[in-house]
Coordinates of C-alpha atoms in Angstrom, one line a residue:
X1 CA -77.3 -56.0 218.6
X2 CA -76.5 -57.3 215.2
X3 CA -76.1 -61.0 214.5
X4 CA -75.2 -61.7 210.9
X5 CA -76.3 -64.9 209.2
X6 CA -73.1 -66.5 208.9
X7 CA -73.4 -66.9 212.6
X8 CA -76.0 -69.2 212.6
X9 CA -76.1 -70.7 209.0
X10 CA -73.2 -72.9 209.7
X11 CA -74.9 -74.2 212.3
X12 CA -78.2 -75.0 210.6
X13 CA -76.3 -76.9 208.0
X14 CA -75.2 -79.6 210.9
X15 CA -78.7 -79.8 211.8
X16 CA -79.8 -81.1 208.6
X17 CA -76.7 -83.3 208.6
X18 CA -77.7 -85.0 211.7
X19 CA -81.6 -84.4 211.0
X20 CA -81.6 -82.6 214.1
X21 CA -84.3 -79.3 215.0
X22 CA -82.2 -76.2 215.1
X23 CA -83.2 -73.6 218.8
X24 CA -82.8 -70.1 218.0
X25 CA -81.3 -69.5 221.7
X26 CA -80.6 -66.6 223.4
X27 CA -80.7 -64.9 227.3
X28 CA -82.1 -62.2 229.2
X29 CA -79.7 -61.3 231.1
X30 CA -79.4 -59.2 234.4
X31 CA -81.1 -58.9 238.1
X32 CA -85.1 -59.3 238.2
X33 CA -85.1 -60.0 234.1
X34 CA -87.6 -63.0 233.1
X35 CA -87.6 -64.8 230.0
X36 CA -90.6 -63.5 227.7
X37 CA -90.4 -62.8 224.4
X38 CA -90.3 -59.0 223.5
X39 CA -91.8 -57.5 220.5
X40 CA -87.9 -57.5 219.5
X41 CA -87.8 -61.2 220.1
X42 CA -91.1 -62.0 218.2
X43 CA -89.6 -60.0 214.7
X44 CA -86.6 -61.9 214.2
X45 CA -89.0 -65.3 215.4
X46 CA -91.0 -64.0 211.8
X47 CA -87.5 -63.0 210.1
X48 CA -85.6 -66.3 210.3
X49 CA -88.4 -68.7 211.0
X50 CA -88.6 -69.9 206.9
X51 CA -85.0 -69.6 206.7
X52 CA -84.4 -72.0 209.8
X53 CA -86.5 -74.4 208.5
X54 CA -85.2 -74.4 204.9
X55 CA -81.6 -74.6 206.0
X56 CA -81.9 -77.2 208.2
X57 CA -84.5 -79.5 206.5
X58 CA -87.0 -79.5 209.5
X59 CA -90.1 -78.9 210.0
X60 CA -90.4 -76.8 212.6
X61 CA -88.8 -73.6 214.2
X62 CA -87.7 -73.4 217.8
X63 CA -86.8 -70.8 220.2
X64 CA -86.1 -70.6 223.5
X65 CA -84.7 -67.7 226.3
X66 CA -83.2 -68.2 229.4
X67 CA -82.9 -65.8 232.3
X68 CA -79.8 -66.8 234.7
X69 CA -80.7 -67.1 238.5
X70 CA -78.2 -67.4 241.4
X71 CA -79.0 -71.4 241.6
X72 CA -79.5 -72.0 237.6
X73 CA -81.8 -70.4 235.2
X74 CA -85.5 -69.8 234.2
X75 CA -86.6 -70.0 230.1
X76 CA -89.6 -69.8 228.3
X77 CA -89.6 -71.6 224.6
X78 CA -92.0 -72.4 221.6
X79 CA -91.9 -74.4 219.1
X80 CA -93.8 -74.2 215.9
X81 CA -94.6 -76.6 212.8
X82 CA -94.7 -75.5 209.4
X83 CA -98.0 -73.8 209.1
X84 CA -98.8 -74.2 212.1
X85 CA -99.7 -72.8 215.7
X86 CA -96.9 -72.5 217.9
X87 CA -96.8 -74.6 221.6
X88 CA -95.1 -73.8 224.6
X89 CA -91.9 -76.1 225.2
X90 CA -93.3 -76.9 228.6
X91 CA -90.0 -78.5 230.3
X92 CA -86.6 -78.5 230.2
X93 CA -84.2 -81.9 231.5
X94 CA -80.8 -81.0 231.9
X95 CA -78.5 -83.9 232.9
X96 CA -75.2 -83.2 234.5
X97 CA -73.7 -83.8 237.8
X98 CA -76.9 -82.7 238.9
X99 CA -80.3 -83.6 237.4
X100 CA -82.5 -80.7 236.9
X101 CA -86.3 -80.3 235.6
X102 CA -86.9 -77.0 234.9
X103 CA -90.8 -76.0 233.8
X104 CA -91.9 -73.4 231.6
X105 CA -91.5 -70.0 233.1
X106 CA -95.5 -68.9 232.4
X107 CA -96.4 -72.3 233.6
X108 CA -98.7 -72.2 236.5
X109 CA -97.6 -74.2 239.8
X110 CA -99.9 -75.2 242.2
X111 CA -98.7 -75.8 245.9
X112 CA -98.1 -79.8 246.5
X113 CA -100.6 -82.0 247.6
X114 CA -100.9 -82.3 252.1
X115 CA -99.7 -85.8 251.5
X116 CA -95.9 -84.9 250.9
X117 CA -95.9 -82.1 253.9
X118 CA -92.5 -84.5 255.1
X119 CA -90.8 -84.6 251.9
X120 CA -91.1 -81.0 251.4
X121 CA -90.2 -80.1 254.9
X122 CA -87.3 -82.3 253.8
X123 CA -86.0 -81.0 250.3
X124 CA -88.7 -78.0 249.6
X125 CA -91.5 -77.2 247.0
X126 CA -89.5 -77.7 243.7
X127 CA -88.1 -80.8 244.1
X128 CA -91.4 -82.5 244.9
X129 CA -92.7 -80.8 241.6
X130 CA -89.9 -82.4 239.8
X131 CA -91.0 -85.5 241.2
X132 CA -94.2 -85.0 240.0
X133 CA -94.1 -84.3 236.7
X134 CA -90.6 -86.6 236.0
X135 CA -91.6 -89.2 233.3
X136 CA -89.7 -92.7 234.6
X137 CA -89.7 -96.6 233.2
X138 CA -88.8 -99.0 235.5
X139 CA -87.7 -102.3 233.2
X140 CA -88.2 -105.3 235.7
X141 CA -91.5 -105.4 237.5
X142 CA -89.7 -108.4 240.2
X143 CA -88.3 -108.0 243.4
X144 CA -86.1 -104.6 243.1
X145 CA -88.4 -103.0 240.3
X146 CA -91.8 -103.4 242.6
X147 CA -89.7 -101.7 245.5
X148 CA -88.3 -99.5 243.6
X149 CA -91.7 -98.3 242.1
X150 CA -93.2 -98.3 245.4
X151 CA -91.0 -96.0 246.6
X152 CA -91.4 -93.4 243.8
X153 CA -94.8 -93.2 244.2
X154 CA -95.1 -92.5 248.0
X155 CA -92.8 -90.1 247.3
X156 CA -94.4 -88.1 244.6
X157 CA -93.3 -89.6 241.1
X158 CA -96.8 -89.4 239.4
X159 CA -96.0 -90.8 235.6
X160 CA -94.4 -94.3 235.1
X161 CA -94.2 -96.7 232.8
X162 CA -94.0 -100.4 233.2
X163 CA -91.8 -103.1 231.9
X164 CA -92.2 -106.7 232.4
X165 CA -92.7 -109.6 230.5
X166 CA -93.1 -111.9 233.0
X167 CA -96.5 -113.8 235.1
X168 CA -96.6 -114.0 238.7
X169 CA -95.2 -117.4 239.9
X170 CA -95.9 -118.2 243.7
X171 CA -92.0 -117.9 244.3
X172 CA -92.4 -114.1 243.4
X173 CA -94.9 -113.6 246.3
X174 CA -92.1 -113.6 248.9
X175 CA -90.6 -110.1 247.5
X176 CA -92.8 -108.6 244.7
X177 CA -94.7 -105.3 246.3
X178 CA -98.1 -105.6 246.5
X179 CA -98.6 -109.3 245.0
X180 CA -100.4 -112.1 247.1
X181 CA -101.3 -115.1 246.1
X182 CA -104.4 -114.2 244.6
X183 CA -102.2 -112.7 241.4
X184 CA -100.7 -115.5 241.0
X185 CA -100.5 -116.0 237.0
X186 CA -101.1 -112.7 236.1
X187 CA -98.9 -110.4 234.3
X188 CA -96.3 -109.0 236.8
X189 CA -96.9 -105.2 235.4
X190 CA -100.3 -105.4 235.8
X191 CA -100.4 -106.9 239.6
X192 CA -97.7 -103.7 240.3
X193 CA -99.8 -101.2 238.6
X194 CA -102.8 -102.2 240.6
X195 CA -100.9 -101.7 243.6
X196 CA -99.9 -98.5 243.1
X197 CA -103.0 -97.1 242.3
X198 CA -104.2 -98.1 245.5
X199 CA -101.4 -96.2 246.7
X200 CA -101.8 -93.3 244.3
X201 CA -105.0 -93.0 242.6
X202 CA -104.1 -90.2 240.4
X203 CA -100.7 -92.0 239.0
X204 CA -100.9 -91.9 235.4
X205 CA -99.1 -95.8 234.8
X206 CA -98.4 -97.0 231.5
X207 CA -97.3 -101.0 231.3
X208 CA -96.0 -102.9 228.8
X209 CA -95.4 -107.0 229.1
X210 CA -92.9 -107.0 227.1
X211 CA -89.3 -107.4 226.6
X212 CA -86.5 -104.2 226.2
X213 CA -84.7 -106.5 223.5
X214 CA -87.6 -106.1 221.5
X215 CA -87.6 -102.6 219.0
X216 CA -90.8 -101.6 220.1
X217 CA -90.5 -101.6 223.2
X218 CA -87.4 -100.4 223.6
X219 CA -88.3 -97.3 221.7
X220 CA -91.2 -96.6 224.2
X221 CA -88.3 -95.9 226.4
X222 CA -87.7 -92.7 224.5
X223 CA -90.0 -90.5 226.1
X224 CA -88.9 -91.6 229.7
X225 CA -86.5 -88.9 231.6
X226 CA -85.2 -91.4 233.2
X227 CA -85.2 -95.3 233.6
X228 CA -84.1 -97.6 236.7
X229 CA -83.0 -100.9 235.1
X230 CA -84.2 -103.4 237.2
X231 CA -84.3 -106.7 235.0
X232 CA -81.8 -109.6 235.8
X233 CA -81.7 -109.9 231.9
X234 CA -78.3 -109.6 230.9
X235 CA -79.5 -108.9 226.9
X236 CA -82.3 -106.7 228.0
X237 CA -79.6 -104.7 230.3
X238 CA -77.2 -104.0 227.1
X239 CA -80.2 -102.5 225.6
X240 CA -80.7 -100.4 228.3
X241 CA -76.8 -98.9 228.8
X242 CA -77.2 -97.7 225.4
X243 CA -80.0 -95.1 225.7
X244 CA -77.8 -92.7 227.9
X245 CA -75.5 -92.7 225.4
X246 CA -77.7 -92.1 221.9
X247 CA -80.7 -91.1 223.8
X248 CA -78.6 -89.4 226.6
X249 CA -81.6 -90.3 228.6
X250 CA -79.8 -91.3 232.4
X251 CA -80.3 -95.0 233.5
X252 CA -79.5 -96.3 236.8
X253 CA -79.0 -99.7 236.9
X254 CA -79.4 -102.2 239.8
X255 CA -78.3 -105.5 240.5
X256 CA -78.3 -108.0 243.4
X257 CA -76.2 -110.8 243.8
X258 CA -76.6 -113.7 246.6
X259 CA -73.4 -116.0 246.7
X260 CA -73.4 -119.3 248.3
X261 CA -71.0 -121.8 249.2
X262 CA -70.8 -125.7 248.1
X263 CA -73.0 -126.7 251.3
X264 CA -75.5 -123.9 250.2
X265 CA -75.1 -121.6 253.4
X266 CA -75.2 -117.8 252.5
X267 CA -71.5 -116.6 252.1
X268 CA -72.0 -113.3 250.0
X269 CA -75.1 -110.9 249.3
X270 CA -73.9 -107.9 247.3
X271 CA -75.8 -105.4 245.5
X272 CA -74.7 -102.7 242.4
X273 CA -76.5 -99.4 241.7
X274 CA -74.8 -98.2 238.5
X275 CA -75.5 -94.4 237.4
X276 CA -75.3 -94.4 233.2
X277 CA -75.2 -90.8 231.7
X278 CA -73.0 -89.2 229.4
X279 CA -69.4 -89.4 229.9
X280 CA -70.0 -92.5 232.5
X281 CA -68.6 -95.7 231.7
X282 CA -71.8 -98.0 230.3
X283 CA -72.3 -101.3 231.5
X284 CA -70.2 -103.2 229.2
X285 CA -67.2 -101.1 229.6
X286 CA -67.5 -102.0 233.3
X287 CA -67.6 -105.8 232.9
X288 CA -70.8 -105.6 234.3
X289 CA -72.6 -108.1 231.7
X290 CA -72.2 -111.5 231.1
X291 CA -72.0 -111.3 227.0
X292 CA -72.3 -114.8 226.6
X293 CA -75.3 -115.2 228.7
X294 CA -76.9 -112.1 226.6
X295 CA -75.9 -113.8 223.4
X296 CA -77.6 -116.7 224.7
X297 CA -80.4 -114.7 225.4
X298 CA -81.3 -113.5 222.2
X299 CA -81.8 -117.3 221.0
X300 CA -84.6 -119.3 220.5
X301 CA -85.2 -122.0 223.2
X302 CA -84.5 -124.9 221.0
X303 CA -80.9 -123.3 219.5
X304 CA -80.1 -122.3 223.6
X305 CA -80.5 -126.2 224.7
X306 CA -78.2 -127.4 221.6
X307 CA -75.5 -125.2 222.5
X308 CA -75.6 -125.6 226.1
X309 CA -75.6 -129.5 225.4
X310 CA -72.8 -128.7 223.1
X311 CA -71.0 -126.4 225.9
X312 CA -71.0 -123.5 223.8
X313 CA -73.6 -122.0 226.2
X314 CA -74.4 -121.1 229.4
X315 CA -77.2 -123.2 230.6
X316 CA -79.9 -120.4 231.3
X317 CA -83.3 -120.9 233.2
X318 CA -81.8 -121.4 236.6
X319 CA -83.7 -119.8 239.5
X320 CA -81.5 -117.8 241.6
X321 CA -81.7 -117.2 244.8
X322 CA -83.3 -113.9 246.1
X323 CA -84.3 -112.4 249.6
X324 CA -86.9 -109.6 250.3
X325 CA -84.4 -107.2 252.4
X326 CA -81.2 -107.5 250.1
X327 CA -83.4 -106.4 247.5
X328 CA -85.4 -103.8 248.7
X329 CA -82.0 -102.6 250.4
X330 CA -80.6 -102.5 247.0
X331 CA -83.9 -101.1 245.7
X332 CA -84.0 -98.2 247.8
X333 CA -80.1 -97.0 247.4
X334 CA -81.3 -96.7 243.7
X335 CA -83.9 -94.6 244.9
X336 CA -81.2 -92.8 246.9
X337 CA -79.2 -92.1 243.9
X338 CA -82.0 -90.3 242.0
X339 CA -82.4 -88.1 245.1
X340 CA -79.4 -86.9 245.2
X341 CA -78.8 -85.9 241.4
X342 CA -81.7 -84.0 242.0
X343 CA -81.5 -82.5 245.4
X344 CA -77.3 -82.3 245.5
X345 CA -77.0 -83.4 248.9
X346 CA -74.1 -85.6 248.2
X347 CA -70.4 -85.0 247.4
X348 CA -70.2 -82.5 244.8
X349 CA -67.8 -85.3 242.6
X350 CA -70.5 -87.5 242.6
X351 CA -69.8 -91.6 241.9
X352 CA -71.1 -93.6 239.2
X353 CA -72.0 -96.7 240.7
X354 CA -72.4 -97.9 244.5
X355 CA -71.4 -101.5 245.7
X356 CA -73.2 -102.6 248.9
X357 CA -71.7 -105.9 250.4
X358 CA -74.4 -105.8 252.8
X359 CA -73.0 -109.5 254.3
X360 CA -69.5 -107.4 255.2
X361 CA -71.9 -104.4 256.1
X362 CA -69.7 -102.4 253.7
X363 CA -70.5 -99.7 251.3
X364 CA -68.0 -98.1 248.3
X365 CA -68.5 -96.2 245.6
X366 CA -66.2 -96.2 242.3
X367 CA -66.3 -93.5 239.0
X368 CA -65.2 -95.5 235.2
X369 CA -65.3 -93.6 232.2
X370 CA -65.6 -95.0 228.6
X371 CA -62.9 -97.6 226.9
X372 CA -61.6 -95.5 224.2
X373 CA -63.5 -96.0 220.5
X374 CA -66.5 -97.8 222.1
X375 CA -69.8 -96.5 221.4
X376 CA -70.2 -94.5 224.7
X377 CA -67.2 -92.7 224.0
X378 CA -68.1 -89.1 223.1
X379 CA -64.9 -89.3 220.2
X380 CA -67.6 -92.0 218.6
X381 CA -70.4 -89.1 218.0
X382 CA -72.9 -91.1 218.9
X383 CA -74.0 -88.8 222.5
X384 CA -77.5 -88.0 221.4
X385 CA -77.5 -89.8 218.1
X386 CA -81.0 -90.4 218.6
X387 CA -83.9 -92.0 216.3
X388 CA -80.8 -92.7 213.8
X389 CA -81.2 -96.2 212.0
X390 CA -80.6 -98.7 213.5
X391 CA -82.1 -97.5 216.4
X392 CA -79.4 -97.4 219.6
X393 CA -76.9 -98.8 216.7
X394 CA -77.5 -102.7 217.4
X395 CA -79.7 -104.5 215.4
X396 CA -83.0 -106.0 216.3
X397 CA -84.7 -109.2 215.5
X398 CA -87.9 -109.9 214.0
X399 CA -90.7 -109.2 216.8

């Protein structure tokens, strides 16, 4: 089979426009086939290799084959710099309804560790190698993020990276994992990562004490397959609702809530696990951030106090009130939600966000999709925008 250029140069053209790496992609179809390149394959890799790269303006050339299986697909792929050595694309993240990580076809898989014998009786081999070799942040090192994190690492997760710019107060020891009051004053990522090393001693666990409204850190979020939001930050959580849409990286979001009444007795304790990928609704189209509290977050103490004196503020700074169980509750239905994109035991329709009222003992599950012409609707072009300037398309103060 013949495939003339004008098939493909059209299509280079819009990867220089969007100063994106064009993937010369094509199957192997048909029962028992497996994705390796054939001496066919590796020609037209040296025919169109210059002419892929001068087309599209990039420095490199891609290719990658897929072989359809009854449950998905199998693929080998390269990539190659300009004068360069070629290197295996080693991985493949494809998020849909489901959530699949899909590894090199030539990649050699080792059976998983004794330790997880129960989750693989539970949801087999390949699921607890996509565990293993998944790349999650978890933004919020407190009371849901340190439960959260636990919870990936007993069950496999073995590459994390921390986000937390906060110390250890004595208050926190009643609900961060692993703290006592020996860390007291020490950086919350750094009591958390010592934990779960204990747990895990071959957890590879990156921290950064830091804040998500910061550039910099915020762009260390790009290599992440996923990230659980787990900071009561309300400027630091419009950050994060923006990276499914340019980085169309998943985020699932979590928030607890205790409500009292004006005698202080316990009236409401609910709890929100939010699921942003493309096509969901993000976080502001759900009313599900206080904007003025996040514009009030992104001043400086002294300018906060004038306008709360002023009333053009919300006061911020209060301590809220926060239990252990709601929030590891909470915690682990986040947990639950990664499961199930990537095992499919749910509903096939799956939701996009869970509310627990755990004080009615009542659970319900809604779907939202995007207000029209805001930036996580796909009309805006903005679904994998990327590294475009200004990065996520919000500006950034001076760090």
């Amino acid at each position: 089979m013949l495939i003339g250029s004008e098939g493909y140069v059209g299509a280079l053209g819009a990867a220089e426009t969007d100063r994106a790496i064009p993937i010369w992609f094509h199957t192997h179809p048909g029962d028992g086939a497996v994705p390796i390149p054939s001496k066919y394959d590796r020609q037209v890799d040296r025919d169109i290799s210059d002419l892929f790269q001068l087309r599209s303006g990039s420095a490199f050339y891609a290719t990658l084959i897929a072989s359809p299986q009854s449950d998905g697909f199998i693929f080998t792929g390269e990539i190659t710099p300009e004068g360069g050595q070629a290197v295996p694309i080693d991985r493949v993240w494809s998020v849909g309804e489901r959530w699949r990580l899909l590894q090199n076809f030539t990649r050699d898989t080792t059976a998983p560790a004794t330790i997880f014998d129960r989750n693989v009786r539970a949801f087999g081999p390949d699921i607890q190698h996509v565990l293993g070799d998944l790349r999650v942040a978890i933004v919020g090192a407190g009371g849901t993020g340190s439960a959260v994190a636990e919870q990936l690492v007993r069950l496999g997760v073995r590459h994390l990276l921390l986000v937390d710019s906060d110390i250890l107060s004595a208050s926190n020891v009643t609900r961060v994992f692993g703290s006592t009051p020996r860390e007291v004053g020490q950086p919350k990522v750094d009591v958390l990562r010592a934990h779960l090393m204990r747990i895990a001693p071959d957890l590879i666990c990156s921290t950064i004490q830091g804040m998500v409204t910061v550039q910099s850190v915020a762009q260390a979020l790009r290599s992440s397959d996923i990230v659980f939001g787990c900071t009561d930050d309300n400027a630091g959580r419009l950050v994060l609702s923006r990276l499914a849409t340019f980085l169309l990286t998943p985020v699932i979001d979590v928030g607890v809530l205790l409500s009292s009444d004006s005698a202080g007795v316990l009236i409401g304790i609910d709890g929100r696990v939010t699921t942003l990928t493309p096509g969901a609704a993000c976080l502001v189209c759900r009313n599900r951030v206080d904007m003025a509290r996040a514009a009030a977050e992104m001043r400086t103490p002294e300018e906060r106090q004038r306008l709360a004196d002023e009333g053009y503020a919300p006061a911020l700074g209060q301590v809220e009130p926060a239990v252990v169980a709601f929030t590891t509750a909470v915690a682990a239905a986040a947990v639950n939600e990664l499961l199930d994109r990537l095992i499919g035991y749910g509903p096939p329709e799956r939701p996009n966000e869970t509310l627990l009222r755990l004080h009615e003992r009542e659970i319900s599950t809604n779907s939202a999709a995007p207000r029209p012409r805001h930036y996580c609707d796909m009309a805006q072009g903005k679904w994998g925008a990327g590294d475009e300037e200004p990065f996520l398309g919000q500006l950034w103060g001076a760090e």
